Coordinates of C-alpha atoms in Angstrom, one line a residue:
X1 CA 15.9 -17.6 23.6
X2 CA 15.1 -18.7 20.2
X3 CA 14.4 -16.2 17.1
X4 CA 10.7 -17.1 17.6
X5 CA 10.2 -16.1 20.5
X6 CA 12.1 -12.6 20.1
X7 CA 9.4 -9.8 19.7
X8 CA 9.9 -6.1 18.2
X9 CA 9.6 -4.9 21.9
X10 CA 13.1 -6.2 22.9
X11 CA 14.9 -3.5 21.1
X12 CA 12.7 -0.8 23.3
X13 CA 10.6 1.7 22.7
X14 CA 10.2 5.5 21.1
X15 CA 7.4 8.2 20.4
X16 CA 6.6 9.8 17.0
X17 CA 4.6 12.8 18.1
X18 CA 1.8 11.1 20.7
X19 CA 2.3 7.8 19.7
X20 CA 4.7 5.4 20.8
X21 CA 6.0 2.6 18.8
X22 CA 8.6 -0.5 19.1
X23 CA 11.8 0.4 17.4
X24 CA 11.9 -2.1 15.2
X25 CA 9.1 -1.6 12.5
X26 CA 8.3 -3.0 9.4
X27 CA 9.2 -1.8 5.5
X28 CA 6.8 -2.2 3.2
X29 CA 8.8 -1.8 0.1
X30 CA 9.8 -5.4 -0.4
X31 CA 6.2 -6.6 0.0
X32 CA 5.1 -6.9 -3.9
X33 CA 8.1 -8.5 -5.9
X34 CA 11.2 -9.9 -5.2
X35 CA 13.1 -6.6 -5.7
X36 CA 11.6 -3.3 -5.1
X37 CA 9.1 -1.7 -7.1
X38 CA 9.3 -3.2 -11.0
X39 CA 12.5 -4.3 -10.6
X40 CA 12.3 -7.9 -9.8
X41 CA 9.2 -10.9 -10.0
X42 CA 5.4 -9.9 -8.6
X43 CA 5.3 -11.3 -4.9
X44 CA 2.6 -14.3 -3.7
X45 CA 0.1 -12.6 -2.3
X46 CA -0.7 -15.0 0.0
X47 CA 2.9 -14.9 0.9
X48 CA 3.0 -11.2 1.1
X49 CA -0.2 -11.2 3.5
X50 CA 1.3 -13.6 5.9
X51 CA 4.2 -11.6 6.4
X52 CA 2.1 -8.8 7.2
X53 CA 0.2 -10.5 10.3
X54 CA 3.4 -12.3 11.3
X55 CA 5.0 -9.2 12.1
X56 CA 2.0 -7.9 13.9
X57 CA 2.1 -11.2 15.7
X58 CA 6.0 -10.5 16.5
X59 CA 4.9 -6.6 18.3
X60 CA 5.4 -4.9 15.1
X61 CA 3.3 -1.7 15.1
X62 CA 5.0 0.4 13.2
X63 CA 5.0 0.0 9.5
X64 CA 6.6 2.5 7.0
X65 CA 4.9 2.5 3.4
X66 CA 4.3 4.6 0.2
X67 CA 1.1 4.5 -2.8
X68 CA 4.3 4.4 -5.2
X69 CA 5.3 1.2 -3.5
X70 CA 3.5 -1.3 -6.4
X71 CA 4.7 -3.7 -8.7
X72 CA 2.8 -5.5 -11.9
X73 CA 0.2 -7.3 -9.7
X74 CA 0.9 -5.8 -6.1
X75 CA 0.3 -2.7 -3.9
X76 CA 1.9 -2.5 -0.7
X77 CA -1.0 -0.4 0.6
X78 CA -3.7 -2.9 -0.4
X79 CA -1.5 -5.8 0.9
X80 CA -1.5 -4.1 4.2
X81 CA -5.0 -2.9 4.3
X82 CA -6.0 -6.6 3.1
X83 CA -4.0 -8.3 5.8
X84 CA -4.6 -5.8 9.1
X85 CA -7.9 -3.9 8.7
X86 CA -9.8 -3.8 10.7
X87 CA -6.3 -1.9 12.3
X88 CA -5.2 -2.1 16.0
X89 CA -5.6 1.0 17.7
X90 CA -1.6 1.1 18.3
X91 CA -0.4 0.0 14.9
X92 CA 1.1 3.4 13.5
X93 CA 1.3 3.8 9.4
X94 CA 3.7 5.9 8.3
X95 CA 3.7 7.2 4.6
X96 CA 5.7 9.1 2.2
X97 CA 4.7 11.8 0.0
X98 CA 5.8 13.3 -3.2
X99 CA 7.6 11.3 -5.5
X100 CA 5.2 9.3 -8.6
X101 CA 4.8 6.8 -10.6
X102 CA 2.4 6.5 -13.3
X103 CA 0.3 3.1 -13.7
X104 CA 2.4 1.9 -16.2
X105 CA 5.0 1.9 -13.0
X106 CA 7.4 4.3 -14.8
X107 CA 8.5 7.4 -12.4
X108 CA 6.9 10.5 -13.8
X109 CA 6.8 14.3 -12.7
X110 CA 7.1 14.5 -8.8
X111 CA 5.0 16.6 -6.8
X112 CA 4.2 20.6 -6.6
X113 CA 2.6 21.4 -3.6
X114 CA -1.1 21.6 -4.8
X115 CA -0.3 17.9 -6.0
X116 CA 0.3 16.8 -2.6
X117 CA -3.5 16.6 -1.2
X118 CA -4.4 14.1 -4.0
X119 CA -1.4 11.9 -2.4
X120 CA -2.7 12.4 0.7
X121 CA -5.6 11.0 -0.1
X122 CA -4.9 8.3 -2.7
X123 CA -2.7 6.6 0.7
X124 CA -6.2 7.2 2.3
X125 CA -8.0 5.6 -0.2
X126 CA -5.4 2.5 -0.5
X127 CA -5.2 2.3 3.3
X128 CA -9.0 2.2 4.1
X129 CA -8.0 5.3 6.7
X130 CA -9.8 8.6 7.8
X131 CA -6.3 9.8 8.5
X132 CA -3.0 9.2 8.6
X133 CA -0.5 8.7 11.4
X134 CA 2.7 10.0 10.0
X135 CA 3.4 11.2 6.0
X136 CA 7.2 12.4 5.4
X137 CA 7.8 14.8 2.6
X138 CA 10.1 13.1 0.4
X139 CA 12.5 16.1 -1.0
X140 CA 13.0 15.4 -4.3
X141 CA 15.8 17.3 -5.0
X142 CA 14.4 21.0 -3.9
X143 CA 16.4 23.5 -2.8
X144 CA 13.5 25.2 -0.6
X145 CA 10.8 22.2 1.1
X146 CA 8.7 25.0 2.8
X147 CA 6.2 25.5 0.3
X148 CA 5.7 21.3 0.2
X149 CA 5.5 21.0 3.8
X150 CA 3.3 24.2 4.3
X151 CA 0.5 21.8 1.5
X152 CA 1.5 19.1 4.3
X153 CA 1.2 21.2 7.5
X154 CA -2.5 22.1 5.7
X155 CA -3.6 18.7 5.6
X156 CA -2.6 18.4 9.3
X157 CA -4.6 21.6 10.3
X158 CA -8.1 19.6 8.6
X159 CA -6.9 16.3 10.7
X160 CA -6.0 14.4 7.6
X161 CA -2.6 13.8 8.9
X162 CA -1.6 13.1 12.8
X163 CA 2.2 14.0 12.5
X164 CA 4.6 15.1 10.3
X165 CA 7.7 13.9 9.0
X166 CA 10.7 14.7 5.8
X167 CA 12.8 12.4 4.4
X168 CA 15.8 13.0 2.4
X169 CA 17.6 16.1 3.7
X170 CA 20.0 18.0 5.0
X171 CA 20.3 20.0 8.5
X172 CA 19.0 23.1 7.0
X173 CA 15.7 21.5 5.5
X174 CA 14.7 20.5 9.1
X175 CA 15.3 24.1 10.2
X176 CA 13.1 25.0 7.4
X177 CA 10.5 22.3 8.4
X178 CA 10.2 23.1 12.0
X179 CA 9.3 26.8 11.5
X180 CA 6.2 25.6 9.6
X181 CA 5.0 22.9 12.3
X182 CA 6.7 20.0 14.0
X183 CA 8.5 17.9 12.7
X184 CA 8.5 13.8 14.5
X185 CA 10.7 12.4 12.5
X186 CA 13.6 12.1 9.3
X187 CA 14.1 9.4 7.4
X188 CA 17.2 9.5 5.4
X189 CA 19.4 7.0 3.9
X190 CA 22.2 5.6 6.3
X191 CA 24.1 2.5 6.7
X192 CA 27.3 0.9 7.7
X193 CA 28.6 1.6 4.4
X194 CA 26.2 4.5 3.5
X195 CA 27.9 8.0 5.1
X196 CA 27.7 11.6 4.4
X197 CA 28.4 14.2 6.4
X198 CA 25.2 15.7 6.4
X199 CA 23.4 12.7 7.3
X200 CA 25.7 11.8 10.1
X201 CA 24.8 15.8 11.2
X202 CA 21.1 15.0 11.1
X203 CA 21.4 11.7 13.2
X204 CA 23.3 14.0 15.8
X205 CA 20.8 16.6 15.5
X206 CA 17.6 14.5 16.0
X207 CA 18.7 12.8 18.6
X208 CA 19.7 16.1 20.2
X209 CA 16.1 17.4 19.3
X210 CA 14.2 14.3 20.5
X211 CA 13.2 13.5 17.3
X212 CA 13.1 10.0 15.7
X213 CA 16.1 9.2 12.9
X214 CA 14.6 6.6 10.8
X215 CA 17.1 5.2 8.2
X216 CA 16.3 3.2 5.1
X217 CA 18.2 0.8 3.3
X218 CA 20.2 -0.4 6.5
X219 CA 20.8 -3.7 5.6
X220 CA 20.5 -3.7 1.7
X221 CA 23.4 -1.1 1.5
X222 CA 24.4 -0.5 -2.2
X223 CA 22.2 -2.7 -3.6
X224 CA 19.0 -0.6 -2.2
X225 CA 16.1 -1.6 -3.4
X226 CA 17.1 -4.6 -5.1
X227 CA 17.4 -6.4 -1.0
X228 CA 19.9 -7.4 1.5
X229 CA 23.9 -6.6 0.5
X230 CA 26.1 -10.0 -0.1
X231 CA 29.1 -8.1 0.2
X232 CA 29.8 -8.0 4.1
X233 CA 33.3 -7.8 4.9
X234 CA 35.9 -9.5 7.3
X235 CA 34.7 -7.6 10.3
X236 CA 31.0 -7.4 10.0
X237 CA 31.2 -11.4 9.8
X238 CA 33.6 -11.8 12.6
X239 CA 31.1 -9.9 14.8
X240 CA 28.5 -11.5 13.3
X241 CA 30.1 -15.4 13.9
X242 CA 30.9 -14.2 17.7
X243 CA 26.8 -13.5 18.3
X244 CA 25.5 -16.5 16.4
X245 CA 23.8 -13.8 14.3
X246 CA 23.3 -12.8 10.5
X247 CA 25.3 -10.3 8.8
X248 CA 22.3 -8.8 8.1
X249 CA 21.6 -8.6 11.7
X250 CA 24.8 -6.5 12.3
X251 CA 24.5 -3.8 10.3
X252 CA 20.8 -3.6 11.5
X253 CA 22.1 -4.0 15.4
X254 CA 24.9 -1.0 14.3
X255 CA 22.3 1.4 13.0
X256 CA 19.8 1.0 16.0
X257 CA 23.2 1.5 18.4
X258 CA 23.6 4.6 17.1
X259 CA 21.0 6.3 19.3
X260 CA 17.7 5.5 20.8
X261 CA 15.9 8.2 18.8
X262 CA 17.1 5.1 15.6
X263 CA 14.3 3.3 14.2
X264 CA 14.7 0.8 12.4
X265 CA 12.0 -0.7 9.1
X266 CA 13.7 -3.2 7.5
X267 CA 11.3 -5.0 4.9
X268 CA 11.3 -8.3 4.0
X269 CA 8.7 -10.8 2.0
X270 CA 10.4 -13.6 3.8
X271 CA 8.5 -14.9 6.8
X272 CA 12.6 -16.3 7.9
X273 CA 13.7 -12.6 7.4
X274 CA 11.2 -11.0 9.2
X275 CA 11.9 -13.4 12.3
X276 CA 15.4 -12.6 12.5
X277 CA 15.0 -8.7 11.6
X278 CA 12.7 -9.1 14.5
X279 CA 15.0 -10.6 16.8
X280 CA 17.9 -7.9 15.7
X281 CA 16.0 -6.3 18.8
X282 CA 17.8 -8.7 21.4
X283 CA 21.4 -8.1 20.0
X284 CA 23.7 -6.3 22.2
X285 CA 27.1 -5.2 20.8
X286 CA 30.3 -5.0 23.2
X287 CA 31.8 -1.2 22.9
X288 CA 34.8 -2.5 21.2
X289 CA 32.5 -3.9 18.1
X290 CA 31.0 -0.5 17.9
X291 CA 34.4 1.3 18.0
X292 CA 35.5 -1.2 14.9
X293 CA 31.9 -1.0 13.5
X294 CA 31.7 3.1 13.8
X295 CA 35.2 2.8 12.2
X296 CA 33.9 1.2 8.9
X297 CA 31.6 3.6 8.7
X298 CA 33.7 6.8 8.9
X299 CA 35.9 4.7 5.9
X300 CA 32.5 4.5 3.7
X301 CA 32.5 7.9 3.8

């Protein structure tokens, strides 16, 4: 089967709260420049909007996104409310809450609690939506997130918000979380060559808990938000060369073995990349690539 024909449900299925979604999704990060944010050249909008219905084409219908994901000229929010409204009634939007950045793009004060409504609702506004599905808490380097997810769990109570979700933390701020109201999922920062101990504790723990492990920057490794890592080592290209498949694709492929709770949003403004992100789905490693692959991993660390 070509890449083409590879859709988002091959790599099977999980639910966020009430609503289930294909575990490969779509990051909206990459959507308005060549690099994240102002880091790199505005994206074609055209371009940017193509990618959007491709993906929903391919059985995308999850799509991760922030308001602070913008550039010069683009907004990821109005790119995706340009290209999908009217929305399907199974296309889940999840959003992040909490960190800012002023209109001159710069990253200003983040959030107190009584800030977080008027984030809420600015993703409303961007979005075109009476609610939304999911909104993580991004900690921002608190000690304590139960005063920020209480001004979340709020917004829930007044149907503003359909789940709830943090990002960023540690064991102990999901215990924290979950005595407030549910929590569907955690987003934190893993990778091949991304490992901490507490991280690799909360992909144990949510998968033990039922409760999706959604990690970002899977296939850009150290170079984040600027895109895809070039620096893929002997092994990752060995495996890569034995299934006809990217590097890219492996370290994506590693990070969705990891559990079926793992979703994966890997964002691209590259029709090409989005095809073969999409196709990650159908890949299969063999136990003893995992063993080698879990082995780099424990290294990074």
């Amino acid at each position: 089967m070509t890449s083409e024909k590879i859709t988002a449900a091959a790599a099977g299925t999980w639910t966020l709260g009430d609503l289930t979604v294909n575990r490969i999704g779509f990051g909206a990060m990459r959507l308005t420049g060549s690099a994240a944010f102002n880091l790199g050249a505005p994206s074609e909008r055209d371009r940017s909007i193509a990618v959007l219905r491709r993906a929903i084409e391919l059985g995308v219908n999850h799509i991760d996104t922030a308001a602070f994901y913008f550039s010069s000229l683009r907004s990821a929010n109005e790119l995706i409310n340009s290209a999908l409204a009217p929305y399907a009634d199974d296309l889940v939007i999840a959003t992040k809450v909490g960190p800012f950045r002023n209109y001159a793009g710069e990253w200003s004060t983040s959030a107190r609690p009584d800030d977080l409504r008027g984030h809420v609702e600015e993703n409303l506004r961007q979005l075109g939506r009476d609610h939304l599905d999911v909104v993580y808490l991004r900690r921002m380097g608190q000690d304590s997130i139960a005063e920020y997810f209480g001004a979340l769990a709020e917004l829930r109570e007044e149907g503003l918000v359909r789940h709830l979700a943090i990002s960023d933390v540690e064991p102990r701020h999901l215990a924290e979380a979950q005595e407030i109201a549910p929590v569907v999922s955690v987003q934190n920062r893993f990778g091949l060559d991304s490992s901490s101990p507490a991280t690799d504790d909360m992909l144990r723990i949510c998968g033990e808990q039922g409760i999706a492990f959604v990690p970002f920057f899977a296939i850009a490794g150290d170079a984040g938000p600027q895109g895809a890592t070039a620096a893929h080592g002997d092994e990752v290209l060995a495996i890569a060369n034995a299934h006809d498949a990217s590097p890219a694709q492996i370290r994506l492929a590693w990070s969705l073995a990891q559990g079926p709770h793992v979703l994966g949003i890997p964002g691209t403004g590259n029709p090409d990349h989005l095809t073969e992100n999409v196709a990650t789905g159908a890949i299969r490693l063999t136990e003893d690539e995992l063993v080698r692959l879990n082995e780099l991993h424990r290294k990074a660390g």
